CSV table of N, CA and C in Angstrom, one decimal:
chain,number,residue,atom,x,y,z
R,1,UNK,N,53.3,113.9,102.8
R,1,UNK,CA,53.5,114.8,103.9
R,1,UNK,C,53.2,114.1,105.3
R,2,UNK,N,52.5,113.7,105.4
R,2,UNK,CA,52.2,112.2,106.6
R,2,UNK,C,53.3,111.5,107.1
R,3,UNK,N,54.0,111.0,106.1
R,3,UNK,CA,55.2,110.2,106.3
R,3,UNK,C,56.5,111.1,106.5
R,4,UNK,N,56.3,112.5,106.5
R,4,UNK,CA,57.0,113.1,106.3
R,4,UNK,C,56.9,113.5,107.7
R,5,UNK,N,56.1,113.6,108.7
R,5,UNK,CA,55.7,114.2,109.7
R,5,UNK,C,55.7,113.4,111.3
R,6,UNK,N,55.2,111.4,110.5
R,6,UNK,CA,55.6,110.6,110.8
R,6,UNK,C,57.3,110.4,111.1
R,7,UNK,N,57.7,110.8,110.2
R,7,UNK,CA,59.5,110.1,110.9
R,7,UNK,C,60.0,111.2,111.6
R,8,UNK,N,60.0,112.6,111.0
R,8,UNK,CA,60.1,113.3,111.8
R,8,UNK,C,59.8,112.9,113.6
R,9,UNK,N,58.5,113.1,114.0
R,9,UNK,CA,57.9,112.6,115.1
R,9,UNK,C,59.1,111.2,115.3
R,10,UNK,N,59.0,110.1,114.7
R,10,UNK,CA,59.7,109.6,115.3
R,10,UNK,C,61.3,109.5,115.5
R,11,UNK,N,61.5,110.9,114.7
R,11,UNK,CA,63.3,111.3,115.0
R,11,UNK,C,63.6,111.6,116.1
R,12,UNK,N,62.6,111.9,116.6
R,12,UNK,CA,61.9,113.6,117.9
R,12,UNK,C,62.3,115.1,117.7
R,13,UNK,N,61.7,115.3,116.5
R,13,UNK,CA,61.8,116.3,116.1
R,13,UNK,C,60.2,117.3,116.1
R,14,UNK,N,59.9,117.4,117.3
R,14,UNK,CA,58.7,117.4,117.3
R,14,UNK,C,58.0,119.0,117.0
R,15,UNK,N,59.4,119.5,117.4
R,15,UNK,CA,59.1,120.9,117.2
R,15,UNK,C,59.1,121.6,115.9
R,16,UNK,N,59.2,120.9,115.4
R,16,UNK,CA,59.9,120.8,113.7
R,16,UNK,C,59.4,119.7,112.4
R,17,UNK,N,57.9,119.2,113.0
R,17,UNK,CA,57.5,118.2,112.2
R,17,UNK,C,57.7,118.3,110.8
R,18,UNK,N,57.2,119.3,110.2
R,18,UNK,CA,57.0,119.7,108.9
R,18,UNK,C,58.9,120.8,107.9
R,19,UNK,N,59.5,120.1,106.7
R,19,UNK,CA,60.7,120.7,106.7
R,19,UNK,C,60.5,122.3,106.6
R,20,UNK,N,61.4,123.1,106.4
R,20,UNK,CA,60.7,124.3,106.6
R,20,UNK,C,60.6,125.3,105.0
R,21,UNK,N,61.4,124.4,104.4
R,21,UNK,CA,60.5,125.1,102.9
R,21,UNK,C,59.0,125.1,102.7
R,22,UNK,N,58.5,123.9,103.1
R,22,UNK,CA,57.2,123.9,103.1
R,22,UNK,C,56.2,124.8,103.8
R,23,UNK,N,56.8,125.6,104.8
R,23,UNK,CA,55.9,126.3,105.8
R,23,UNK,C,56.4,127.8,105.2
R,24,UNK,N,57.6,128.2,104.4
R,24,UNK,CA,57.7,129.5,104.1
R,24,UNK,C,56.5,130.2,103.4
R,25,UNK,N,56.2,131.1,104.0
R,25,UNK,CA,54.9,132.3,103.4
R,25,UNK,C,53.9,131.8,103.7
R,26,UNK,N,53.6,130.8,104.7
R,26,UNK,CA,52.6,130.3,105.4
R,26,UNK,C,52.4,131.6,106.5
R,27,UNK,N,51.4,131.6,107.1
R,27,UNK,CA,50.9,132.4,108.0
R,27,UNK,C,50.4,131.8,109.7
R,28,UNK,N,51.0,131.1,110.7
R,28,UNK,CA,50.1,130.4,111.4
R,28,UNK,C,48.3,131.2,112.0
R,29,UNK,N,47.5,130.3,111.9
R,29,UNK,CA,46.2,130.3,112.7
R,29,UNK,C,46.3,130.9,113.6
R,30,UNK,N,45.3,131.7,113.7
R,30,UNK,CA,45.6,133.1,115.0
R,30,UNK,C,44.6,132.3,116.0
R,31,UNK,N,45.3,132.2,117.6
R,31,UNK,CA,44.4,131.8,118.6
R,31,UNK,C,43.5,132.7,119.0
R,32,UNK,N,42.0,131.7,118.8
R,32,UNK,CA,40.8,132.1,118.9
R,32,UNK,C,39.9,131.7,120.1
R,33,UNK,N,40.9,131.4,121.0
R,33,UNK,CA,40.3,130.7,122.2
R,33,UNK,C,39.4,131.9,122.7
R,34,UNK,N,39.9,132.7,123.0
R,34,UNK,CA,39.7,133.6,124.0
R,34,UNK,C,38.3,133.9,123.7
R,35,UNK,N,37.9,134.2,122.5
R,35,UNK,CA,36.8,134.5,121.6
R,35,UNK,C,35.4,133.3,121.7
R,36,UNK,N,36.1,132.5,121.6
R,36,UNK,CA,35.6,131.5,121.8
R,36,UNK,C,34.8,131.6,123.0
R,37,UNK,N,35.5,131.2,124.1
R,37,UNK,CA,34.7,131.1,125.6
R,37,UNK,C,33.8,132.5,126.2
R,38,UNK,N,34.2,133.2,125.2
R,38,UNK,CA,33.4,135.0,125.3
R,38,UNK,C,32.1,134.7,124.8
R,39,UNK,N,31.6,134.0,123.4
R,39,UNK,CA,31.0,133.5,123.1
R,39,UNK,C,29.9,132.4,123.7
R,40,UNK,N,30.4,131.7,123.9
R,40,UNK,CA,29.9,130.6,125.0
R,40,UNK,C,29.5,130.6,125.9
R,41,UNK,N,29.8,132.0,127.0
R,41,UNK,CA,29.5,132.0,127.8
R,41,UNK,C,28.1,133.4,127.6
R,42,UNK,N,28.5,134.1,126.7
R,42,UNK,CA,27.1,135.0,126.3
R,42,UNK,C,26.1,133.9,126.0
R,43,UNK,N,26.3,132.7,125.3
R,43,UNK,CA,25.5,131.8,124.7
R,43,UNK,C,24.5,131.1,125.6
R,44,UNK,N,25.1,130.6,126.9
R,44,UNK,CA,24.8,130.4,127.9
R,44,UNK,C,24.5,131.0,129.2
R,45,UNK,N,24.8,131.9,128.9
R,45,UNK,CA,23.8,133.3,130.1
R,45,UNK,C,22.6,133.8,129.2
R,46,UNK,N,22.5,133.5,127.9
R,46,UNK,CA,21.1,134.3,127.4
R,46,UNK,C,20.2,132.9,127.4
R,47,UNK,N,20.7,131.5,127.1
R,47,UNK,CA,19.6,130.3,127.5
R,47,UNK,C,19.4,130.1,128.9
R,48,UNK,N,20.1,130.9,130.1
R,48,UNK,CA,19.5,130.8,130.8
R,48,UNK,C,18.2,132.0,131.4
R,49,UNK,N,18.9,133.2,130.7
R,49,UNK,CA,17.5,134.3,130.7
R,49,UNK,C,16.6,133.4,129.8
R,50,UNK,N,16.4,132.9,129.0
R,50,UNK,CA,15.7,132.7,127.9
R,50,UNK,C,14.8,131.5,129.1
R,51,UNK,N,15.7,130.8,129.7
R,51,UNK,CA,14.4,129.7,130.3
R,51,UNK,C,14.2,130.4,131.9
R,52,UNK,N,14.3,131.5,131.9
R,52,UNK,CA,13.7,132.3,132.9
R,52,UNK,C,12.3,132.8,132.5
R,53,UNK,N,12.1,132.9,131.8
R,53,UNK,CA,11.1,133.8,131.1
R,53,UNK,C,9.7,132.3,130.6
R,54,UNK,N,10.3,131.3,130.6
R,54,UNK,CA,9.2,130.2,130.7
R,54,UNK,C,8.6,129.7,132.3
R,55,UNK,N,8.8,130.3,132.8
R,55,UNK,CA,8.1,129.9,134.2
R,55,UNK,C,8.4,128.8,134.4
R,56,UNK,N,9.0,127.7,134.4
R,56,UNK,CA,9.4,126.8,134.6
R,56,UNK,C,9.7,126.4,136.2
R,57,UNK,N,9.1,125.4,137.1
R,57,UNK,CA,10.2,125.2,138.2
R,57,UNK,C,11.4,125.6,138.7
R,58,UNK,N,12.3,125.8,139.7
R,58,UNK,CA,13.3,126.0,139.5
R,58,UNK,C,14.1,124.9,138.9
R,59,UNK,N,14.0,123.7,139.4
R,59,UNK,CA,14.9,122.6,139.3
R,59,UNK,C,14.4,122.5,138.0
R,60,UNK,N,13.4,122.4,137.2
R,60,UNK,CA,13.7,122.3,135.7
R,60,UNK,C,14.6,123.2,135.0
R,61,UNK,N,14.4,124.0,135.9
R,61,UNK,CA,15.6,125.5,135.1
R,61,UNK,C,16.6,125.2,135.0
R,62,UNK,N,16.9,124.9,136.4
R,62,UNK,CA,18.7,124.1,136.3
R,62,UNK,C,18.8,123.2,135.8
R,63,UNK,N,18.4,122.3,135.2
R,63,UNK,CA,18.3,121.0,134.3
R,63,UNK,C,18.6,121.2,133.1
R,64,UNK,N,17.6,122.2,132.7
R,64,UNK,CA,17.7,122.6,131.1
R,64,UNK,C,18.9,123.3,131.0
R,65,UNK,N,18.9,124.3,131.8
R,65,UNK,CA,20.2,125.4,131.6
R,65,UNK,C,21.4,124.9,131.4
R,66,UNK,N,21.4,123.5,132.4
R,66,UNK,CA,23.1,123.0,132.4
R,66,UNK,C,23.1,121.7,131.2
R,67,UNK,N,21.9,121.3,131.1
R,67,UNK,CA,21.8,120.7,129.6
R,67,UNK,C,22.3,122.3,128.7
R,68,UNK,N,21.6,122.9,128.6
R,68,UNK,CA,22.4,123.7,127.5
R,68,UNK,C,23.7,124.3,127.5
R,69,UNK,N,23.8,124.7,128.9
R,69,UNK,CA,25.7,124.6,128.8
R,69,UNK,C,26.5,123.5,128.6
R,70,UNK,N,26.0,122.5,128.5
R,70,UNK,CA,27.1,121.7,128.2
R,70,UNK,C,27.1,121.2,126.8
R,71,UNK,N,25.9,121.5,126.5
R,71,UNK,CA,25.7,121.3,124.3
R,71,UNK,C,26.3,122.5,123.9
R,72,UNK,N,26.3,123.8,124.8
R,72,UNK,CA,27.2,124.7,124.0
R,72,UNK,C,29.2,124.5,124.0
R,73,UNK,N,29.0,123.9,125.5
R,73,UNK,CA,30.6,124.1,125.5
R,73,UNK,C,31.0,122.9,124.5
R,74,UNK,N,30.1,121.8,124.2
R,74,UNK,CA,30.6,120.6,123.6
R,74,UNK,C,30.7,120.5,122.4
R,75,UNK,N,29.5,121.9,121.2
R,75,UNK,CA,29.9,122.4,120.1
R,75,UNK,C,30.9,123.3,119.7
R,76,UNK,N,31.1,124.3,121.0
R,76,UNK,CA,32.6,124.7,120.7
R,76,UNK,C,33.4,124.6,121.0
R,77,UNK,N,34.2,123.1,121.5
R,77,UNK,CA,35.3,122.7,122.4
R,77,UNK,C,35.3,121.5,122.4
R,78,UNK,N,34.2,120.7,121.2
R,78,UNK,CA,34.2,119.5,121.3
R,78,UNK,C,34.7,118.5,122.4
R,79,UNK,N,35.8,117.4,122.0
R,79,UNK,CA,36.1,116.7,123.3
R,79,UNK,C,36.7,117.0,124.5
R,80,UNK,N,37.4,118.6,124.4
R,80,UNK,CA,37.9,119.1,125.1
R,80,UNK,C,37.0,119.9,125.9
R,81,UNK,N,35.3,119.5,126.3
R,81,UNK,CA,34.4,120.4,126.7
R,81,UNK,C,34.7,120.6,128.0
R,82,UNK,N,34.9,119.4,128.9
R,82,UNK,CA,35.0,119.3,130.3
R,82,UNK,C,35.9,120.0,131.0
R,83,UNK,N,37.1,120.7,130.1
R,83,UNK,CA,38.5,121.4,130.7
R,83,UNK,C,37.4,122.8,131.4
R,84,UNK,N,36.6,123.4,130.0
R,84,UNK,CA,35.8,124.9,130.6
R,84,UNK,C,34.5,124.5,131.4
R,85,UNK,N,34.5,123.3,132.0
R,85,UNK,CA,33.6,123.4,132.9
R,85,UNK,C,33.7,124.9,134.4
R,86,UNK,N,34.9,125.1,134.7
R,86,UNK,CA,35.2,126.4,135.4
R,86,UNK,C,34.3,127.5,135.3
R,87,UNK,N,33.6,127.7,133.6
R,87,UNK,CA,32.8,128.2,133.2
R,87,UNK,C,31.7,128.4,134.1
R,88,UNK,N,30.9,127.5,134.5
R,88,UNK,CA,29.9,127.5,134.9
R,88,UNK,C,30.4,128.4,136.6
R,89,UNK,N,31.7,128.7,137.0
R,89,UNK,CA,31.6,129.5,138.1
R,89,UNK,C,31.1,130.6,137.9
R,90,UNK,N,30.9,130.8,137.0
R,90,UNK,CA,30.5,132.5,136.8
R,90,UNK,C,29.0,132.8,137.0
R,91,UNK,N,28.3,131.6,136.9
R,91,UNK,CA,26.8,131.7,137.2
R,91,UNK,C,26.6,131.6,138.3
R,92,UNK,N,27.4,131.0,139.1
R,92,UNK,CA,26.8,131.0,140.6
R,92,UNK,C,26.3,132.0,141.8
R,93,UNK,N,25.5,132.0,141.9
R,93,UNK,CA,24.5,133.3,143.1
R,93,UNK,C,25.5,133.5,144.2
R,94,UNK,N,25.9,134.6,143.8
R,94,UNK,CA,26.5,135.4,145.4
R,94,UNK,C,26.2,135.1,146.2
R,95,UNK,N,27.3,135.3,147.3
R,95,UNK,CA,27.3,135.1,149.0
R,95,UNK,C,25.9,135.0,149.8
């Protein structure tokens, strides 16, 4: 299947890697993005109540907090963490 997907790719048949008997009564992966960053971002608005509630400095707050936003975006978005950095607009303190 590899070499199968391989020449394809290099026919440029890219749209079409796989022949299509193979994919019949297959079902594609439903996009879970959305869910995802809904997730993540509850995940990371409750570690930052959560290190509210330690009395902490402020600037340790912000330290830890954005240490934990970025180990959550990087568990669920792996190498692709840095794209939902945008994320973090949502925390920022009004006008």
């Amino acid at each position: 299947m590899a070499a199968t997907i391989a020449e394809q790719h290099v026919d440029g048949h890219i749209g079409a890697l796989l022949p299509k008997p193979l994919l019949e009564g297959k079902k594609p992966v439903g996009d879970r993005e959305v869910l995802r960053v809904a997730v993540a971002v509850v995940l990371i608005a409750g570690g930052f109540v959560g290190l509210a509630f330690l009395g902490l400095p402020d600037m340790a707050t912000v330290a830890a907090g954005t240490a934990w936003a970025v180990l959550i975006l990087m568990a669920f978005f792996g190498s692709n963490w840095a794209r939902y950095l945008p994320v973090f607009e949502l925390f920022k303190p009004g006008p």
